[in-house]
Amino acid sequence: MKLSDKMAYESYADMMFGTAIKPVTTKHGLVIGGGFVIPEIVPHPRPGSEKTLKTLMREFERANFDALERCVLVGHPAIVIENEHISQMTNNPDWGMEITIQTAKQIEEFKIKYGLKAAYRATIADIRRPDRVNLRDSEATAKVLESFEKCAEAADIISIESLGGKEIFDYSIIRNDITGILFSEAILGGRDMEWLWTRIVDIAERKKCIAGGDTDCARSNTAMFMAGGFISKDIPHTLAALTRAIGAARTLVAHECGATGPGKDCGYENPILKAITGMPMSMEGKSSACAHPDLCGNVIAAVCDLWSNEAVAYHNMFGGTTPAVFAEILGYDAAAMNSAVALGFQKEFQACLVNSDRYRGPHGFILSPDNAWHIGKAIVENSRSMYARSKAAAFKCAELLLGDPNLRITGYEKESLLGYLKVLESLPDEENDFIDLCMRKYKNVNGFKPDSYGLQ
Amino acid sequence: MKLSDKMAYESYADMMFGTAIKPVTTKHGLVIGGGFVIPEIVPHPRPGSEKTLKTLMREFERANFDALERCVLVGHPAIVIENEHISQMTNNPDWGMEITIQTAKQIEEFKIKYGLKAAYRATIADIRRPDRVNLRDSEATAKVLESFEKCAEAADIISIESLGGKEIFDYSIIRNDITGILFSEAILGGRDMEWLWTRIVDIAERKKCIAGGDTDCARSNTAMFMAGGFISKDIPHTLAALTRAIGAARTLVAHECGATGPGKDCGYENPILKAITGMPMSMEGKSSACAHPDLCGNVIAAVCDLWSNEAVAYHNMFGGTTPAVFAEILGYDAAAMNSAVALGFQKEFQACLVNSDRYRGPHGFILSPDNAWHIGKAIVENSRSMYARSKAAAFKCAELLLGDPNLRITGYEKESLLGYLKVLESLPDEENDFIDLCMRKYKNVNGFKPDSYGLQ
Amino acid sequence: MKYSTDTSGIFTRFDMEIEVTRRSIRRISSDFALQAIADCVADGDEEKTEEAVKEALEQKDPLEIIHEGLIPGMNEVSRLWDEGVYFLPQVILSSDAMMAGIKLCEQKLGKPLKKKGKIITHTAEGDIHDIGQSIVNALLNADGFEVINLGTDVPIDVVVEACLAHKPIMLTGTALMTTTMSAFPKIAAKLKSMNFNIPFVCGGGAVNEEFVTGFDLGIWGKEASQAPAMAGDILEGAHWQELRSKWNG
Amino acid sequence: MKYSTDTSGIFTRFDMEIEVTRRSIRRISSDFALQAIADCVADGDEEKTEEAVKEALEQKDPLEIIHEGLIPGMNEVSRLWDEGVYFLPQVILSSDAMMAGIKLCEQKLGKPLKKKGKIITHTAEGDIHDIGQSIVNALLNADGFEVINLGTDVPIDVVVEACLAHKPIMLTGTALMTTTMSAFPKIAAKLKSMNFNIPFVCGGGAVNEEFVTGFDLGIWGKEASQAPAMAGDILEGAHWQELRSKWNG
Ligand code: B12
Ligand code: B12
């Protein structure tokens, strides 16, 4: 695998929502990143519905139907439906397959009846738990790959939120341990992704399906979620921001293995990935408040191609079921952005999105298109190793955070940030030395299995 | 009561979200229409919680707390909480009062602890059912007025969705009967509002509370809701649009009686009212999809001062409870608009909102600022009677709908529209003649009581 | 303000894409007078229908006018509504017209026409959202059922007592508020406890399939237009369980 | 791109407004060595704590070191966390440091320190979201409880058996998924049926007060930091009903 060594976008000023340098076209002809933002709706089954394949199929049938119908009702031109596998669907690869086939059929029906353009993304659950199984060789691994094979048949896009490195990350994040975070994301996460995504891309190519992308959810979103809002006292927002920058270098591996995008919605690092790869990305922010709060609700839409709600449990609201309600909201969000495109006001509109959150907190700041691009640049300029580029991303992130006086950082968080920087500076230059150091430091962490990553 | 005879805004180009010519300031110092859009969150109690005052208070305590807390969590600077009375709260005026006092206290606590700016709107339920009671003299009427007295004590804003004319409207709307619609809104609704709002404004002045405004919900939203989306076949969208234009002349009465705004969220006619009165208005659109779908999700925000979700039942989502989730979403919607203000891009941003829905359907079209302003102008230029101005609003609305070739109307809906116009043209010139005609035509409609309106 | 004429990426007017070509009613009779009556009904013109009926009554049997003029005219309207050609008000107006015509025939007959069956409709206690119920009433009337309309905000006991008094073939309830829909299972339980196992079709924005099929007797009604068809099934002998499995699930 | 420096109408940085002034730990001992140990714990420095403890052990009683150095140091950290001065990782690191120190003292003592009480923690079957549980574990450890960590994705029967085997004073469960939380009432029912009425504190993003107080034994835990305090209440004799009425509702 060759690490990226140049930027797809020559300047961040060229990055815009709705348009990617390398748009992709689905089996059914939906173009993503081809000029318009498209909503991506993600319904989640209610508890109990997972009991049998029949009840689960019925649940997804309703949820996906409601979303498609609402698009027709209010006139949203196109939609992507994502179903994130619950563990039962990946543990029984036939379940995931049946639901994929059912959804493909629903999409076809809406196309014929109304002319609605839609596509389906199947996100396989990563049921390989790093602390329990060998990531490369276990029953869970086999199930994951089998699920990809079976879903790729009828799905338009396949994705996963891969777990490599999670065992070390979980240990490190609650210990303020930036070394462990770097190790888990850059080395462990990166190696696992290379192994896994080579296989996913191969499947996608054989099945003429789109290999979408991964997300650093298991690490960066955990950190962002723990940093929380303005009341929480779990971890500093500055640490969450560093985690995100490092995580971008990890998620990028999917595309280096051949994934073409659209990147997966909960990858808040996606603006960085778009800057590097030029591929379309799915993003989520304010209209995924149904799934979690965040401090970058608008800014994260600045360069999105798909616009998602992350996940909403099926439920009746006064205005219809949740998939219908959120399909409507996302579609209107997209419609405003697409109007901006049609009017030639996209720069102004984008500036409004960015200014909403650029100084709301560290995450919004580093994910503003300019800063995201700069972090991307640091990554491609340090392409000699996963380690080098990930560390460079962290340094650039810290430099940016400290460099703009308009971004206010609490005393404690600033102090913490300076502390992480000191640790990062003390780390060895070469990847091998770093790995040696970490193998010693983390060898006793519960569940850490070096051979899951081809180490030792 | 003097009917408005001039426009507060000289040109629709001056109308902008966040700013009203006549901003209002609440007891606690929150300025509405003073430069920024503020979210207005409306939680709705779960079934069962209405059983006792205690359970209902607990329900609102949680819901309102969750919304306030989420604002602090994500940094939304200000919020208005609206509680729409369920019938129990108005039937027992002490219930409404206790909940008002409790909420005022919560707001105070958040102000002290975090500096959050908030305000409370109590919307009394109009429990006077026109088909059953005399609107001006019944136990229900007494309860409504008592509720206003008691809630005005601690609430910042008081409002109501008044019901006058509903009996004739319901009969007419399903019969394609534009005469009955005009009668119910202009004559019956207008007279009932004059009676009711004189009293509400008096109470508000005595209690140093803000008399917000009314809404044509009972008529225009019923029509809009029945016209539905692009699949429904209940009534033509063109009829719903006419109903809205006529309804604007009705809702305006609140302000002519002395209400100062902010107008009530579900009054989709509010852009017209803002053009005429210059007062701040609450609006709802895409982020009230939790309450109902509509075809004007973005355009309706173009000149809003408060931005609301209409109503969301209390419920847990992955991202928190519904009041928290929707407070977050509304606040981010507002943040993008407020960024536009800060950047001086508000015109561009507004254009994007407008273009999203201007040609999506008749409702979005007539509520675009320019068209809304023109309908307002027709209203003030025909100030010799409620009848004259309402009919003028309908004609202007029809003229606009037929005048822009970019607005596509289905064959059936266009034909219907031409039919309504013919009927409208055939109506007498003078209000008294019109009333005579309608009294004959509708005297036998179930539940119609002329003396509720001081007629005969 | 700038307005864009290319709206293709912003919205799609699916209503334009699916608009069905206008069709008029089919010929229902070779008899000139009967066809004229049917046409008046289809036009939803109450006055003209009355005139045409009055005229026809001079020569024809009232039952013939009803069964070969008024009702076939209404049936055509229903068909066109089902096909998406007509909108609701046309159905209501035609129904008004048909009812006016039937009234004249009944006067001539000297006795009311036998209705298909009695149905009680109501809107839940505490709820005044009655547009849904009004539509249901109109459609049931149009289809020849006798509708006993209890109105809005109807206490549970009043509903139960009305059922006992009228012995309808079907009961309907409408609820638009989550705080009022809880009356439905209570009504159903009371009816059940009296062994009065009448199908209880519940609709309105607040209720959904899960809620309504969660109690005995309950059948969820999504669209008002389902009410006459459900009542028709009952006439053909369907029990509430059969109705539920046909219309829900 | 244009950036606005006046963000007052856009957002409010409530974190800046409420940031508490930095405070350091209070003096806990006039003894130089004990104070040094407490300081090392408060710094969350495992190595330095070990050194300081080793040094002190040459002259002092291990129990004195534990009770007058290590634990008071940790208590200070907990206090500052409660006051919003410290963040979670400081608590965890201090806890790690304290535990390392205690371990050395125990070696010297030749027997393990008596813990305050046994607590079993787990993450629900099917669920691997364990950060919440990790925090709970760390805080309980820090507060001197013996934590039996069953890990993630723990089958119902394994939880029940562990309870029977260890007889803990409290059981905790974490669930982040609505499809996994259903294990909790099942566990509670099994325990109940065996008359093992142990408080079962359930937390995690998926569960809420209503759900958890909907089954016997269940107490809803909003924040991980409540776990030690709840366990403290149990030590003082609180039954699950008392815990529930104190912490929930
Ligand atoms: C119009 C309207 C009103 C009008 C009602 C006019 C009228 N005559 O009915 C007025 C202004 C009076 C009103 C008042 C209030 N309203 Co209101 N109203 C609405 C609105 C906008 C539309 C409802 C409507 O007419 N729909 C059109 C009809 C045709 O739909 P439908 O009844 O569901 O019927 C369809 C199907 O359900 C079915 N159906 C219905 N019944 C049956 C029966 C059978 C047998 C079958 C087969 C089918 C069937 O057929 C129809 C389609 O074909 C809704 C919005 C919404 N999301 O629903 C709010 C809504 C229902 N109202 C709401 C509220 C809160 C109120 C008030 C309390 C507000 C206040 N604080 O003053 C008061 C309540 C007064 C009371 N005690 O009832 C909430 C209810 C929240 C809840 N679920 O608990 C809603 C959901 C608005 C919201 N999102 O907050 N309202
Ligand atoms: C990080 C994360 C992950 C990480 C988990 C890493 C880890 N080691 O835990 C990874 C990437 C692995 C992951 C995987 C998946 N995830 Co996930 N994930 C999250 C996320 C973003 C944050 C969760 C988190 O760590 N929160 C921080 C911790 C500290 O919070 P907490 O556990 O709630 O604990 C707090 C309190 O609840 C309390 N508490 C907790 N336990 C206890 C116990 C006691 C006794 C007490 C007193 C208190 C207490 O204390 C803490 C605060 O002090 C959430 C988003 C969300 N809205 O929750 C989604 C979320 C939980 N995940 C979700 C999903 C769907 C998945 C996947 C199925 C995705 C997929 N298709 O691959 C898989 C599931 C795998 C599985 N079978 O479990 C959904 C769950 C939907 C649902 N409710 O059913 C969520 C809600 C995201 C979403 N909105 O869709 N996820």
Coordinates of C-alpha atoms in Angstrom, one line a residue, chain B residues 70-450:
Chain B
R70 CA -28.7 21.1 25.9
C71 CA -28.3 24.8 25.0
V72 CA -25.6 25.1 27.6
L73 CA -24.0 21.9 26.5
V74 CA -23.6 23.0 22.9
G75 CA -23.4 26.7 23.4
H76 CA -26.7 28.1 22.1
P77 CA -26.8 31.6 23.6
A78 CA -30.6 31.9 24.0
I79 CA -33.8 30.0 23.8
V80 CA -37.6 30.5 24.2
I81 CA -39.5 27.6 25.7
E82 CA -43.1 27.3 24.7
N83 CA -45.5 25.0 26.4
E84 CA -48.8 24.6 24.6
H85 CA -51.4 23.8 27.1
I86 CA -53.0 20.5 26.8
S87 CA -56.7 20.8 27.6
Q88 CA -56.2 19.8 31.3
M89 CA -54.0 22.8 31.8
T90 CA -56.5 25.3 30.7
N91 CA -59.5 23.4 32.2
N92 CA -57.6 23.7 35.5
P93 CA -56.1 27.2 35.3
D94 CA -54.0 26.4 38.4
W95 CA -52.2 23.7 36.5
G96 CA -51.1 26.0 33.8
M97 CA -50.1 28.5 36.4
E98 CA -48.0 26.0 38.5
I99 CA -46.2 24.9 35.4
T100 CA -45.5 28.5 34.4
I101 CA -44.1 29.3 37.8
Q102 CA -41.9 26.1 37.7
T103 CA -40.6 27.0 34.3
A104 CA -39.8 30.6 35.2
K105 CA -37.8 29.2 38.1
Q106 CA -35.9 26.8 35.9
I107 CA -35.1 29.6 33.5
E108 CA -33.8 31.7 36.4
E109 CA -31.6 28.9 37.7
F110 CA -30.0 28.5 34.3
K111 CA -29.4 32.2 34.1
I112 CA -27.7 32.3 37.4
K113 CA -25.7 29.1 36.9
Y114 CA -24.6 29.6 33.4
G115 CA -25.7 32.9 32.1
L116 CA -28.1 31.3 29.6
K117 CA -30.8 33.7 28.3
A118 CA -34.2 32.2 28.1
A119 CA -37.9 33.1 28.1
Y120 CA -41.2 31.2 28.5
R121 CA -44.2 31.4 26.3
A122 CA -47.5 29.9 27.7
T123 CA -50.0 29.1 25.0
I124 CA -53.4 28.7 26.4
A125 CA -55.6 26.0 24.8
D126 CA -58.7 27.4 23.2
I127 CA -61.1 25.0 24.8
R128 CA -64.1 27.0 23.6
R129 CA -65.6 24.7 21.0
P130 CA -67.6 26.9 18.5
D131 CA -70.0 24.1 17.7
R132 CA -70.9 23.6 21.4
V133 CA -70.5 26.7 23.4
N134 CA -71.1 30.4 23.0
L135 CA -67.6 31.7 22.3
R136 CA -68.1 34.8 24.4
D137 CA -70.1 33.5 27.2
S138 CA -69.5 30.0 28.5
E139 CA -67.6 28.2 31.2
A140 CA -64.9 27.4 28.7
T141 CA -64.5 31.1 27.9
A142 CA -64.2 31.9 31.6
K143 CA -61.5 29.2 32.0
V144 CA -59.5 30.5 29.0
L145 CA -59.5 34.1 30.4
E146 CA -58.7 32.9 33.9
S147 CA -55.8 30.9 32.5
F148 CA -54.4 33.9 30.7
E149 CA -54.6 35.9 34.0
K150 CA -52.8 33.2 35.9
C151 CA -50.1 32.4 33.4
A152 CA -49.4 36.0 32.6
E153 CA -48.1 36.4 36.1
A154 CA -44.9 34.5 35.5
A155 CA -44.8 33.8 31.8
D156 CA -42.8 36.1 29.4
I157 CA -45.2 35.7 26.5
I158 CA -48.8 34.6 26.2
S159 CA -50.5 33.2 23.1
I160 CA -53.4 31.2 21.9
E161 CA -54.5 29.4 18.7
S162 CA -58.1 30.7 18.6
L163 CA -60.9 28.7 17.2
G164 CA -63.5 31.2 16.0
G165 CA -65.0 30.1 12.7
K166 CA -63.9 26.5 12.9
E167 CA -67.4 25.1 12.6
I168 CA -68.0 26.7 9.2
F169 CA -64.5 26.2 8.1
D170 CA -64.6 22.5 8.7
Y171 CA -67.8 22.2 6.8
S172 CA -66.4 24.2 3.9
I173 CA -62.9 22.9 3.4
I174 CA -64.1 19.5 2.5
R175 CA -66.6 20.9 0.1
N176 CA -64.3 23.0 -2.0
D177 CA -66.3 26.0 -0.8
I178 CA -64.2 29.1 -0.9
T179 CA -67.2 31.3 0.2
G180 CA -67.5 29.4 3.4
I181 CA -63.8 29.6 4.0
L182 CA -63.8 33.3 3.5
F183 CA -66.8 33.7 5.8
S184 CA -65.2 31.5 8.5
E185 CA -61.9 33.2 8.5
A186 CA -62.6 36.9 7.7
I187 CA -66.0 37.3 9.4
L188 CA -66.2 34.7 12.1
G189 CA -62.6 34.3 12.9
G190 CA -62.0 38.0 12.7
R191 CA -64.8 38.9 15.0
D192 CA -63.9 36.3 17.5
M193 CA -60.3 37.4 17.6
E194 CA -61.3 41.0 18.1
W195 CA -63.4 40.0 21.1
L196 CA -60.8 37.7 22.6
W197 CA -57.6 39.6 21.9
T198 CA -58.9 42.9 23.4
R199 CA -59.1 40.9 26.6
I200 CA -55.8 39.1 26.3
V201 CA -54.0 42.4 25.6
D202 CA -55.6 44.0 28.6
I203 CA -54.5 41.1 30.8
A204 CA -51.0 41.3 29.4
E205 CA -50.7 45.0 30.0
R206 CA -51.8 44.6 33.6
K207 CA -49.4 41.8 34.2
K208 CA -46.4 43.3 32.3
C209 CA -46.3 40.3 30.1
I210 CA -46.0 40.2 26.3
A211 CA -49.1 39.5 24.3
G212 CA -47.5 37.4 21.5
G213 CA -50.0 36.5 18.9
D214 CA -52.4 34.0 17.4
T215 CA -52.3 31.7 14.4
D216 CA -54.6 30.5 11.8
C217 CA -53.8 26.9 12.7
A218 CA -57.4 25.8 13.1
R219 CA -58.1 26.8 9.5
S220 CA -55.0 27.4 7.3
N221 CA -52.9 24.6 8.8
T222 CA -55.8 22.2 8.5
A223 CA -56.0 23.1 4.9
M224 CA -52.3 22.9 4.3
F225 CA -52.2 19.6 6.1
M226 CA -55.0 18.2 4.0
A227 CA -53.4 19.4 0.8
G228 CA -50.4 17.5 2.1
G229 CA -47.5 16.6 -0.1
F230 CA -47.2 15.4 -3.6
I231 CA -49.2 12.2 -3.2
S232 CA -52.2 13.2 -1.2
K233 CA -55.5 13.8 -2.9
D234 CA -57.5 15.5 -0.2
I235 CA -57.7 19.1 -1.3
P236 CA -55.8 21.2 -3.9
H237 CA -52.7 23.0 -2.8
T238 CA -54.1 26.1 -4.5
L239 CA -57.0 26.1 -2.1
A240 CA -54.7 25.7 0.9
A241 CA -52.7 28.7 -0.4
L242 CA -55.9 30.9 -0.7
T243 CA -56.9 29.8 2.8
R244 CA -53.6 31.0 4.1
A245 CA -53.8 34.4 2.4
I246 CA -57.3 34.9 3.7
G247 CA -56.1 33.7 7.1
A248 CA -53.4 36.3 7.3
A249 CA -56.0 39.0 7.4
R250 CA -57.6 37.2 10.4
T251 CA -54.4 36.5 12.5
L252 CA -53.5 40.2 12.0
V253 CA -56.4 41.1 14.3
A254 CA -54.4 40.1 17.3
H255 CA -51.8 42.8 16.6
E256 CA -54.5 45.3 15.7
C257 CA -55.9 44.7 19.2
G258 CA -52.4 45.4 20.7
A259 CA -50.5 42.2 20.6
T260 CA -46.8 43.0 20.0
G261 CA -45.4 39.7 18.7
P262 CA -43.6 37.4 18.7
G263 CA -46.3 35.8 16.5
K264 CA -47.0 32.1 17.2
D265 CA -44.9 29.5 15.5
C266 CA -47.5 27.6 13.5
G267 CA -48.8 30.7 11.8
Y268 CA -47.3 30.1 8.4
E269 CA -49.0 33.4 7.5
N270 CA -46.5 35.2 9.7
P271 CA -44.2 36.5 6.9
I272 CA -47.3 38.4 5.7
L273 CA -47.9 39.7 9.3
K274 CA -44.3 40.7 9.7
A275 CA -44.5 42.7 6.5
I276 CA -47.5 44.6 7.7
T277 CA -46.7 45.0 11.4
G278 CA -43.0 45.0 11.6
M279 CA -43.3 42.8 14.7
P280 CA -41.1 39.7 15.4
M281 CA -42.5 36.4 14.4
S282 CA -41.9 32.8 15.3
M283 CA -41.9 30.4 12.4
E284 CA -41.5 26.7 11.9
G285 CA -40.5 24.6 8.9
K286 CA -38.0 21.8 8.3
S287 CA -37.1 21.3 12.0
S288 CA -40.8 20.9 12.8
A289 CA -40.9 17.8 10.7
C290 CA -41.3 16.1 14.0
A291 CA -44.8 17.7 14.1
H292 CA -45.9 17.6 10.5
P293 CA -44.5 17.5 7.0
D294 CA -44.7 20.6 4.9
L295 CA -43.5 21.9 1.5
C296 CA -42.0 25.1 2.8
G297 CA -39.3 23.8 5.1
N298 CA -36.7 26.5 4.4
V299 CA -38.5 29.4 2.8
I300 CA -40.5 29.9 5.9
A301 CA -37.3 30.7 7.8
A302 CA -36.5 33.6 5.5
V303 CA -37.9 36.3 7.8
C304 CA -38.3 34.5 11.1
D305 CA -37.2 35.9 14.5
L306 CA -37.9 32.8 16.5
W307 CA -37.4 29.3 15.0
S308 CA -39.6 26.5 16.3
N309 CA -40.2 22.8 16.1
E310 CA -43.9 23.2 16.7
A311 CA -44.2 20.3 19.1
V312 CA -42.3 17.2 19.9
A313 CA -43.5 14.5 22.3
Y314 CA -41.1 13.7 25.1
H315 CA -39.2 10.6 24.2
N316 CA -35.6 9.2 24.4
M317 CA -33.5 9.2 21.4
F318 CA -29.9 8.0 21.2
G319 CA -28.8 11.6 21.3
G320 CA -30.8 12.5 24.4
T321 CA -34.5 13.3 24.9
T322 CA -36.5 14.9 22.1
P323 CA -36.6 18.4 23.7
A324 CA -32.8 18.3 24.0
V325 CA -32.3 17.0 20.4
F326 CA -34.6 19.5 18.9
A327 CA -33.3 22.4 20.9
E328 CA -29.9 21.5 19.5
I329 CA -31.1 21.3 15.9
L330 CA -33.1 24.5 16.1
G331 CA -30.2 26.3 17.7
Y332 CA -27.8 25.2 15.0
D333 CA -30.3 26.3 12.3
A334 CA -30.4 29.7 14.1
A335 CA -26.6 29.7 14.4
A336 CA -26.1 29.4 10.7
M337 CA -28.6 32.3 10.1
N338 CA -26.9 34.4 12.8
S339 CA -23.5 33.7 11.2
A340 CA -24.9 35.1 8.0
V341 CA -25.9 38.2 9.9
A342 CA -22.4 38.5 11.5
L343 CA -20.8 38.0 8.1
G344 CA -23.1 40.4 6.2
F345 CA -24.2 37.4 4.0
Q346 CA -27.8 37.5 5.2
K347 CA -29.2 38.3 1.8
E348 CA -27.4 35.5 0.1
F349 CA -28.4 33.1 2.9
Q350 CA -32.0 34.2 2.7
A351 CA -32.0 33.7 -1.1
C352 CA -30.9 30.1 -0.5
L353 CA -33.7 29.5 2.0
V354 CA -36.2 31.0 -0.4
N355 CA -35.0 29.2 -3.5
S356 CA -35.3 25.9 -1.7
D357 CA -39.1 26.0 -1.7
R358 CA -40.3 29.0 -3.7
Y359 CA -41.3 26.7 -6.6
R360 CA -41.8 23.5 -4.6
G361 CA -45.4 24.4 -4.2
P362 CA -48.0 27.1 -3.8
H363 CA -47.5 27.6 -0.1
G364 CA -43.8 28.1 -0.4
F365 CA -44.4 30.4 -3.3
I366 CA -46.8 32.8 -1.6
L367 CA -44.8 32.8 1.6
S368 CA -41.6 33.9 -0.1
P369 CA -40.9 37.4 1.3
D370 CA -41.7 39.3 -1.9
N371 CA -45.1 37.5 -2.4
A372 CA -45.9 37.6 1.3
W373 CA -45.3 41.4 1.2
H374 CA -47.5 41.8 -1.8
I375 CA -50.3 39.9 -0.1
G376 CA -49.8 42.1 2.9
K377 CA -50.0 45.2 0.7
A378 CA -53.3 44.0 -0.7
I379 CA -54.6 43.6 2.8
V380 CA -53.7 47.1 4.0
E381 CA -54.9 48.7 0.8
N382 CA -58.3 47.3 1.4
S383 CA -58.7 48.3 5.0
R384 CA -62.4 49.3 4.8
S385 CA -63.5 45.9 6.1
M386 CA -62.3 42.5 7.2
Y387 CA -64.2 41.1 4.3
A388 CA -62.7 43.5 1.8
R389 CA -59.1 42.9 2.9
S390 CA -59.5 39.1 3.1
K391 CA -61.0 38.9 -0.3
A392 CA -58.2 41.2 -1.6
A393 CA -55.7 38.8 -0.1
A394 CA -57.2 35.9 -1.9
F395 CA -57.2 37.7 -5.2
K396 CA -53.6 38.8 -4.8
C397 CA -52.7 35.3 -3.9
A398 CA -54.4 33.9 -6.9
E399 CA -52.8 36.5 -9.2
L400 CA -49.4 35.7 -7.9
L401 CA -49.9 31.9 -8.3
L402 CA -51.0 32.4 -11.8
G403 CA -48.5 35.0 -12.7
D404 CA -45.2 33.2 -12.3
P405 CA -44.6 30.5 -15.0
N406 CA -41.8 29.0 -12.9
L407 CA -44.4 27.9 -10.4
R408 CA -45.8 24.7 -11.9
I409 CA -49.4 23.8 -10.8
T410 CA -51.0 20.5 -11.8
G411 CA -53.8 20.7 -14.2
Y412 CA -56.4 19.8 -11.7
E413 CA -55.2 22.4 -9.1
K414 CA -55.1 25.1 -11.7
E415 CA -58.6 24.4 -12.8
S416 CA -59.7 24.4 -9.2
L417 CA -58.0 27.7 -8.6
L418 CA -59.8 29.3 -11.6
G419 CA -63.0 27.9 -10.2
Y420 CA -62.4 29.6 -6.8
L421 CA -61.6 32.8 -8.5
K422 CA -64.9 32.7 -10.4
V423 CA -66.8 32.2 -7.1
L424 CA -64.9 35.0 -5.4
E425 CA -65.6 37.4 -8.3
S426 CA -69.3 36.6 -8.0
L427 CA -69.5 37.6 -4.3
P428 CA -71.0 41.0 -3.2
D429 CA -68.9 44.0 -2.7
E430 CA -70.0 45.0 0.7
E431 CA -69.4 43.1 3.9
N432 CA -72.9 43.3 5.1
D433 CA -74.2 41.8 1.9
F434 CA -71.7 39.1 2.2
I435 CA -72.7 38.4 5.7
D436 CA -76.4 38.2 4.7
L437 CA -75.6 35.8 2.0
C438 CA -73.5 33.6 4.3
M439 CA -76.1 33.7 7.1
R440 CA -78.6 32.2 4.7
K441 CA -76.2 29.7 3.2
Y442 CA -74.8 28.4 6.4
K443 CA -77.6 28.8 8.9
N444 CA -78.2 25.1 9.1
V445 CA -74.6 24.0 9.5
N446 CA -74.3 21.8 12.5
G447 CA -73.3 23.9 15.6
F448 CA -73.1 27.3 13.9
K449 CA -74.2 29.9 16.5
P450 CA -74.3 33.4 15.1

